[in-house]
Short mmCIF file of C-alpha atoms and ligand atoms in Angstrom, two decimals:
data_model
loop_
_atom_site.label_atom_id
_atom_site.label_comp_id
_atom_site.label_asym_id
_atom_site.label_seq_id
_atom_site.Cartn_x
_atom_site.Cartn_y
_atom_site.Cartn_z
CA MET T 12 110.73 23.73 34.62
CA HIS T 13 112.61 26.32 32.61
CA SER T 14 113.26 28.96 35.28
CA ASP T 15 115.10 29.11 38.61
CA VAL T 16 112.45 31.26 40.25
CA ALA T 17 108.98 32.58 39.50
CA VAL T 18 107.80 35.91 40.90
CA LEU T 19 104.07 36.41 41.42
CA GLY T 20 103.04 40.06 41.79
CA LEU T 21 104.93 42.87 40.14
CA GLY T 22 103.91 45.88 42.17
CA GLN T 23 106.66 48.16 43.46
CA MET T 24 108.16 45.45 45.65
CA GLY T 25 107.60 42.43 43.37
CA SER T 26 109.19 44.28 40.43
CA ALA T 27 112.25 45.06 42.58
CA LEU T 28 112.49 41.39 43.63
CA ALA T 29 112.27 40.11 40.06
CA ALA T 30 114.83 42.67 38.84
CA ALA T 31 117.27 41.65 41.61
CA PHE T 32 116.96 37.98 40.64
CA LEU T 33 117.67 38.91 37.02
CA ARG T 34 120.69 41.06 37.98
CA ALA T 35 122.08 38.08 39.92
CA GLY T 36 121.89 35.98 36.73
CA HIS T 37 118.90 33.79 37.58
CA ARG T 38 116.32 32.63 35.06
CA VAL T 39 113.09 34.31 36.12
CA THR T 40 109.44 33.82 35.21
CA VAL T 41 107.12 36.69 36.08
CA TRP T 42 103.37 37.02 36.41
CA ASN T 43 101.21 39.97 37.38
CA ARG T 44 97.44 40.44 37.41
CA SER T 45 97.77 43.54 35.18
CA GLU T 46 99.93 42.33 32.36
CA ALA T 47 101.48 45.73 31.53
CA LYS T 48 103.78 45.54 34.58
CA THR T 49 105.57 42.51 33.12
CA ALA T 50 106.99 44.52 30.18
CA PRO T 51 109.99 46.20 31.92
CA LEU T 52 111.04 42.84 33.40
CA VAL T 53 110.65 40.99 30.12
CA ALA T 54 112.88 43.70 28.63
CA GLN T 55 115.48 42.78 31.31
CA GLY T 56 115.31 39.08 30.37
CA ALA T 57 112.39 37.63 32.34
CA ARG T 58 109.91 35.19 30.83
CA ARG T 59 106.26 36.21 31.05
CA ALA T 60 103.81 33.52 32.17
CA ALA T 61 100.32 33.66 30.71
CA SER T 62 98.72 32.75 34.03
CA ALA T 63 99.57 32.57 37.73
CA LEU T 64 99.21 28.81 37.47
CA GLU T 65 101.68 28.59 34.60
CA ALA T 66 104.19 30.70 36.57
CA GLN T 67 103.91 28.39 39.57
CA ARG T 68 104.67 25.35 37.37
CA SER T 69 107.71 27.04 35.76
CA ALA T 70 110.24 27.03 38.62
CA PRO T 71 111.20 25.06 41.74
CA VAL T 72 110.94 28.21 43.87
CA VAL T 73 107.99 30.61 43.71
CA VAL T 74 108.27 34.03 45.36
CA ALA T 75 104.92 35.72 45.96
CA CYS T 76 104.57 39.42 46.71
CA VAL T 77 101.02 40.65 46.26
CA LEU T 78 98.90 43.08 48.24
CA ASP T 79 97.59 40.75 50.96
CA TYR T 80 96.70 37.17 51.86
CA PRO T 81 93.25 37.18 50.20
CA ALA T 82 94.96 38.17 46.91
CA LEU T 83 97.53 35.42 47.41
CA THR T 84 94.86 32.82 48.16
CA GLU T 85 93.07 33.74 44.91
CA ILE T 86 96.12 32.98 42.76
CA LEU T 87 97.80 30.16 44.66
CA ASP T 88 98.04 26.76 42.97
CA PRO T 89 96.67 24.16 45.43
CA GLU T 90 98.98 21.62 43.79
CA LEU T 91 102.06 23.86 43.83
CA PRO T 92 104.98 21.55 43.02
CA GLY T 93 107.81 23.72 44.38
CA VAL T 94 108.77 25.81 47.36
CA LEU T 95 106.59 28.83 48.13
CA VAL T 96 108.41 31.84 49.59
CA ASN T 97 105.68 34.27 50.56
CA LEU T 98 106.87 37.86 50.92
CA THR T 99 103.34 39.27 51.06
CA SER T 100 102.90 41.09 54.38
CA GLY T 101 100.52 39.53 56.86
CA SER T 102 99.96 38.69 60.50
CA PRO T 103 101.72 35.78 62.24
CA GLU T 104 98.33 34.06 62.42
CA GLN T 105 97.84 34.34 58.64
CA ALA T 106 101.33 32.93 58.08
CA ARG T 107 100.64 29.96 60.36
CA GLU T 108 97.33 29.27 58.67
CA MET T 109 98.95 29.42 55.21
CA ALA T 110 101.75 27.10 56.37
CA ALA T 111 99.20 24.58 57.66
CA ARG T 112 97.64 24.21 54.21
CA THR T 113 100.71 24.73 51.97
CA PRO T 114 103.47 22.15 51.86
CA ARG T 115 107.05 23.51 51.63
CA TYR T 116 106.04 26.97 52.85
CA VAL T 117 108.47 29.71 53.85
CA ASP T 118 107.15 33.03 55.12
CA GLY T 119 109.16 36.22 54.81
CA GLY T 120 109.23 39.78 56.13
CA ILE T 121 111.01 42.34 53.97
CA MET T 122 112.81 44.87 56.16
CA THR T 123 113.48 47.45 53.46
CA THR T 124 111.80 49.37 50.65
CA PRO T 125 112.16 48.53 46.93
CA PRO T 126 115.41 50.56 46.43
CA GLY T 127 117.03 48.44 49.20
CA ILE T 128 116.34 45.16 47.39
CA GLY T 129 119.55 43.65 45.99
CA ASP T 130 121.64 45.38 48.69
CA GLU T 131 123.39 42.89 50.98
CA ARG T 132 123.06 45.35 53.90
CA SER T 133 119.28 44.94 53.76
CA MET T 134 117.65 42.01 55.54
CA ILE T 135 114.69 39.80 54.87
CA LEU T 136 113.40 37.67 57.75
CA TYR T 137 112.31 34.08 57.00
CA SER T 138 110.63 31.32 58.97
CA GLY T 139 108.90 28.09 58.08
CA ASP T 140 109.80 24.73 56.52
CA GLN T 141 113.55 24.45 57.05
CA ASP T 142 114.18 22.02 54.15
CA ALA T 143 112.32 24.36 51.81
CA PHE T 144 114.27 27.33 53.14
CA ALA T 145 117.58 25.47 52.60
CA GLU T 146 116.53 24.80 49.01
CA ALA T 147 115.72 28.46 48.32
CA ARG T 148 118.47 30.05 50.43
CA ASN T 149 121.15 30.56 47.77
CA LEU T 150 118.61 32.17 45.48
CA LEU T 151 117.38 34.48 48.26
CA PHE T 152 120.83 36.05 48.69
CA ALA T 153 120.06 37.98 45.48
CA LEU T 154 117.41 39.99 47.37
CA ALA T 155 119.06 40.86 50.71
CA GLU T 156 120.73 39.05 53.59
CA PRO T 157 118.40 36.14 54.38
CA VAL T 158 117.87 35.94 58.17
CA ASN T 159 116.51 32.52 59.15
CA LEU T 160 114.27 32.63 62.24
CA GLY T 161 113.56 28.91 62.29
CA ALA T 162 110.68 26.53 61.68
CA GLU T 163 107.83 28.37 63.42
CA PRO T 164 106.08 29.87 60.37
CA GLY T 165 104.60 32.91 62.16
CA ARG T 166 107.87 34.16 63.58
CA ALA T 167 109.07 36.17 60.56
CA ALA T 168 105.75 38.05 60.40
CA LEU T 169 105.80 38.60 64.18
CA TYR T 170 109.34 40.02 64.15
CA ASP T 171 108.56 42.05 61.03
CA THR T 172 105.55 43.74 62.62
CA ALA T 173 107.38 44.21 65.96
CA LEU T 174 110.28 45.90 64.15
CA LEU T 175 107.85 48.15 62.27
CA GLY T 176 106.39 49.12 65.66
CA ILE T 177 109.86 50.30 66.70
CA MET T 178 110.12 52.24 63.45
CA TRP T 179 106.80 54.06 63.97
CA ALA T 180 107.55 54.79 67.63
CA THR T 181 110.99 56.17 66.73
CA LEU T 182 109.78 58.19 63.75
CA THR T 183 106.93 59.69 65.76
CA GLY T 184 109.23 60.45 68.70
CA TRP T 185 111.62 62.20 66.34
CA LEU T 186 108.77 64.15 64.72
CA HIS T 187 107.51 65.22 68.16
CA ALA T 188 111.02 66.34 69.06
CA SER T 189 111.35 68.19 65.75
CA ALA T 190 108.03 69.96 66.39
CA LEU T 191 109.39 71.07 69.78
CA VAL T 192 112.70 72.44 68.53
CA THR T 193 111.30 74.10 65.41
CA ALA T 194 108.69 75.85 67.59
CA ASP T 195 111.59 77.81 69.10
CA GLY T 196 113.21 78.61 65.75
CA SER T 197 115.66 75.72 65.30
CA THR T 198 115.54 73.61 62.16
CA ALA T 199 115.04 69.87 61.92
CA ALA T 200 118.29 69.72 59.93
CA HIS T 201 120.24 71.33 62.80
CA PHE T 202 118.64 69.06 65.41
CA THR T 203 118.66 65.73 63.58
CA PRO T 204 122.41 64.90 63.69
CA LEU T 205 122.11 65.06 67.49
CA ALA T 206 119.01 62.88 67.34
CA THR T 207 120.74 60.20 65.25
CA ARG T 208 123.78 60.32 67.56
CA TRP T 209 121.44 59.84 70.54
CA LEU T 210 120.02 56.69 68.93
CA GLY T 211 123.42 55.04 69.55
CA PRO T 212 123.19 55.22 73.37
CA VAL T 213 119.50 54.33 73.16
CA ALA T 214 120.45 51.13 71.28
CA GLY T 215 122.82 50.41 74.18
CA PHE T 216 120.00 50.87 76.74
CA VAL T 217 117.83 48.45 74.78
CA THR T 218 120.54 45.80 74.82
CA THR T 219 120.87 46.09 78.61
CA TYR T 220 117.10 46.06 79.13
CA ALA T 221 116.63 42.93 76.96
CA GLU T 222 118.36 40.90 79.68
CA GLN T 223 116.17 42.55 82.33
CA VAL T 224 112.97 41.79 80.39
CA ASP T 225 113.97 38.12 80.02
CA ALA T 226 114.90 37.91 83.72
CA GLY T 227 111.74 39.75 84.90
CA SER T 228 113.93 41.99 87.07
CA TYR T 229 114.42 45.72 86.38
CA PRO T 230 117.07 47.24 88.67
CA GLY T 231 117.28 51.01 88.24
CA THR T 232 121.04 50.97 88.15
CA ASP T 233 121.30 53.52 85.31
CA ALA T 234 118.26 55.78 85.94
CA THR T 235 115.27 55.15 88.20
CA LEU T 236 111.61 55.61 87.33
CA ASP T 237 111.51 58.38 89.96
CA VAL T 238 114.06 60.28 87.85
CA HIS T 239 112.27 59.48 84.57
CA LEU T 240 108.96 60.75 86.01
CA ALA T 241 110.45 64.08 87.04
CA THR T 242 112.12 64.48 83.62
CA LEU T 243 108.92 63.57 81.79
CA ASP T 244 107.23 66.50 83.56
CA HIS T 245 109.56 68.78 81.56
CA LEU T 246 108.67 67.13 78.24
CA VAL T 247 104.92 67.40 78.89
CA HIS T 248 105.31 71.03 80.01
CA ALA T 249 107.55 72.00 77.06
CA SER T 250 105.00 70.46 74.66
CA GLU T 251 102.00 72.20 76.23
CA VAL T 252 103.67 75.63 76.32
CA ARG T 253 104.54 75.35 72.61
CA LYS T 254 101.08 73.98 71.70
CA ILE T 255 102.61 70.72 70.47
CA ASP T 256 100.32 67.69 70.93
CA PRO T 257 101.31 66.30 74.37
CA THR T 258 99.63 62.90 73.84
CA LEU T 259 102.90 60.99 73.46
CA PRO T 260 104.76 62.47 76.46
CA ARG T 261 101.58 62.21 78.54
CA LEU T 262 101.43 58.49 77.68
CA PHE T 263 105.04 57.99 78.82
CA HIS T 264 104.35 60.11 81.90
CA GLU T 265 101.30 58.02 82.74
CA TYR T 266 103.25 54.75 82.52
CA ALA T 267 105.99 56.14 84.75
CA ARG T 268 103.44 57.54 87.23
CA GLN T 269 101.59 54.22 87.50
CA ALA T 270 104.81 52.26 88.04
CA VAL T 271 106.02 54.72 90.69
CA GLU T 272 102.62 54.66 92.44
CA ALA T 273 102.79 50.86 92.50
CA GLY T 274 106.03 51.16 94.45
CA HIS T 275 108.55 50.67 91.64
CA GLY T 276 110.15 54.13 91.65
CA GLY T 277 113.57 52.60 92.28
CA ASP T 278 113.35 50.36 89.18
CA GLY T 279 114.49 51.25 85.68
CA TRP T 280 112.42 51.99 82.56
CA ALA T 281 112.23 48.31 81.52
CA ARG T 282 109.71 47.81 84.39
CA ILE T 283 107.12 49.45 82.06
CA ILE T 284 106.80 46.16 80.17
CA GLU T 285 104.76 44.84 83.10
CA LEU T 286 102.20 47.62 82.53
CA LEU T 287 102.12 46.96 78.78
CA ARG T 288 101.41 43.28 79.43
CA ALA T 289 98.75 43.99 82.05
CA LYS T 290 96.88 46.36 79.73
CA ALA T 291 96.51 43.74 76.98
CA VAL T 292 92.94 42.46 76.67
N1 LIG J 28 106.68 48.67 49.16
C1 LIG J 28 107.39 48.41 50.28
O1 LIG J 28 108.26 49.19 50.71
C2 LIG J 28 107.18 47.11 51.01
C3 LIG J 28 108.07 46.77 52.07
C4 LIG J 28 107.88 45.55 52.74
C5 LIG J 28 106.83 44.73 52.39
N2 LIG J 28 105.98 45.09 51.38
C6 LIG J 28 104.85 44.18 51.06
O2 LIG J 28 104.92 43.73 49.73
C7 LIG J 28 103.58 43.50 49.24
C8 LIG J 28 103.42 44.25 47.92
O3 LIG J 28 103.65 45.64 48.18
P1 LIG J 28 103.93 46.67 46.98
O4 LIG J 28 104.56 47.87 47.60
O5 LIG J 28 104.58 45.96 45.85
O6 LIG J 28 102.41 47.03 46.60
P2 LIG J 28 101.82 47.50 45.18
O7 LIG J 28 102.84 48.25 44.41
O8 LIG J 28 100.53 48.15 45.50
O9 LIG J 28 101.56 46.12 44.42
C9 LIG J 28 100.52 45.26 44.81
C10 LIG J 28 100.58 44.00 43.97
O10 LIG J 28 99.54 43.11 44.38
C11 LIG J 28 98.80 42.75 43.22
N3 LIG J 28 97.43 42.45 43.58
C12 LIG J 28 96.58 43.20 44.34
N4 LIG J 28 95.38 42.56 44.46
C13 LIG J 28 95.50 41.41 43.75
C14 LIG J 28 94.62 40.33 43.52
N5 LIG J 28 93.36 40.31 44.01
N6 LIG J 28 95.04 39.29 42.76
C15 LIG J 28 96.31 39.30 42.27
N7 LIG J 28 97.20 40.28 42.44
C16 LIG J 28 96.80 41.33 43.20
C17 LIG J 28 98.91 43.95 42.31
O11 LIG J 28 98.56 43.59 41.00
P3 LIG J 28 98.12 44.75 39.93
O12 LIG J 28 99.40 45.35 39.43
O13 LIG J 28 97.35 43.99 38.92
O14 LIG J 28 97.28 45.74 40.70
C18 LIG J 28 100.40 44.25 42.46
O15 LIG J 28 101.19 43.34 41.75
C19 LIG J 28 102.62 43.98 50.33
O16 LIG J 28 102.18 42.89 51.11
C20 LIG J 28 103.51 44.92 51.17
O17 LIG J 28 103.06 45.03 52.50
C21 LIG J 28 106.15 46.24 50.67
#
């Protein structure tokens, strides 16, 4: 083995991963289905493997970052001698299935975009074989802070997708709010510093509610669902008057209404988790 790490897949993310390993001084082998993408990395000092198989035999740690699991399955060496760190996005179920048939398997969830790779403030979530993770850990610091979520191989993918859910909910909530304020002549630029400041207290609410969710008890000691329901009326009304899609506030309103009707008007917002769980099929 002549390299410290092999990177399979040199799309936007894989190229950023390989470049970060090179910047950190590691010996890197690269492979990509379309060979042209290897050229910029070879110019930075990487070795180009002629095949995916050759790349996987070139280093004790293989980092894979291709489009999806079917693509990974196509190129994976069934006799892979080293550690496989799979940074290809997938479901927790796919990660578990891959772990069951791949010895020394570590699954990862990248919580940044390519420009954030190599920045120690970024994080990548890992779970899977703990001996394999320990072997790769020092190398993985070149990419971002490695956050170890333990031996259950699906956990990194589960946390990754759950965190992305928070991102989409927050981004869409902010866009809805921006649509509201711009309808009355404000600008998103004027509004947004207040929005980002508001995210601080909201992070505090979440921390308090985490304990309530784990305890299954949701005392409305900060604000009751009765109060939320009345306030949500204003958001639905303000959206309708301005011809802004009221789907989101109506959804929140509906959750609050159902909880209040079920007799939980004195509880806090965390009570809504019971409705979310009950609606799952
Ligand atoms: N971009 C991000 O911000 C980001 C963030 C977190 C996670 N991710 C994850 O990282 C992975 C790669 O994303 P990306 O942004 O780098 O995508 P991308 O730029 O579209 O690159 C896709 C890569 O997959 C390869 N590929 C596709 N089908 C293949 C196949 N059948 N066999 C072999 N290789 C195949 C492509 O090879 P060719 O060059 O030959 O097409 C390319 O190297 C995805 O799972 C994505 O969800 C990305």
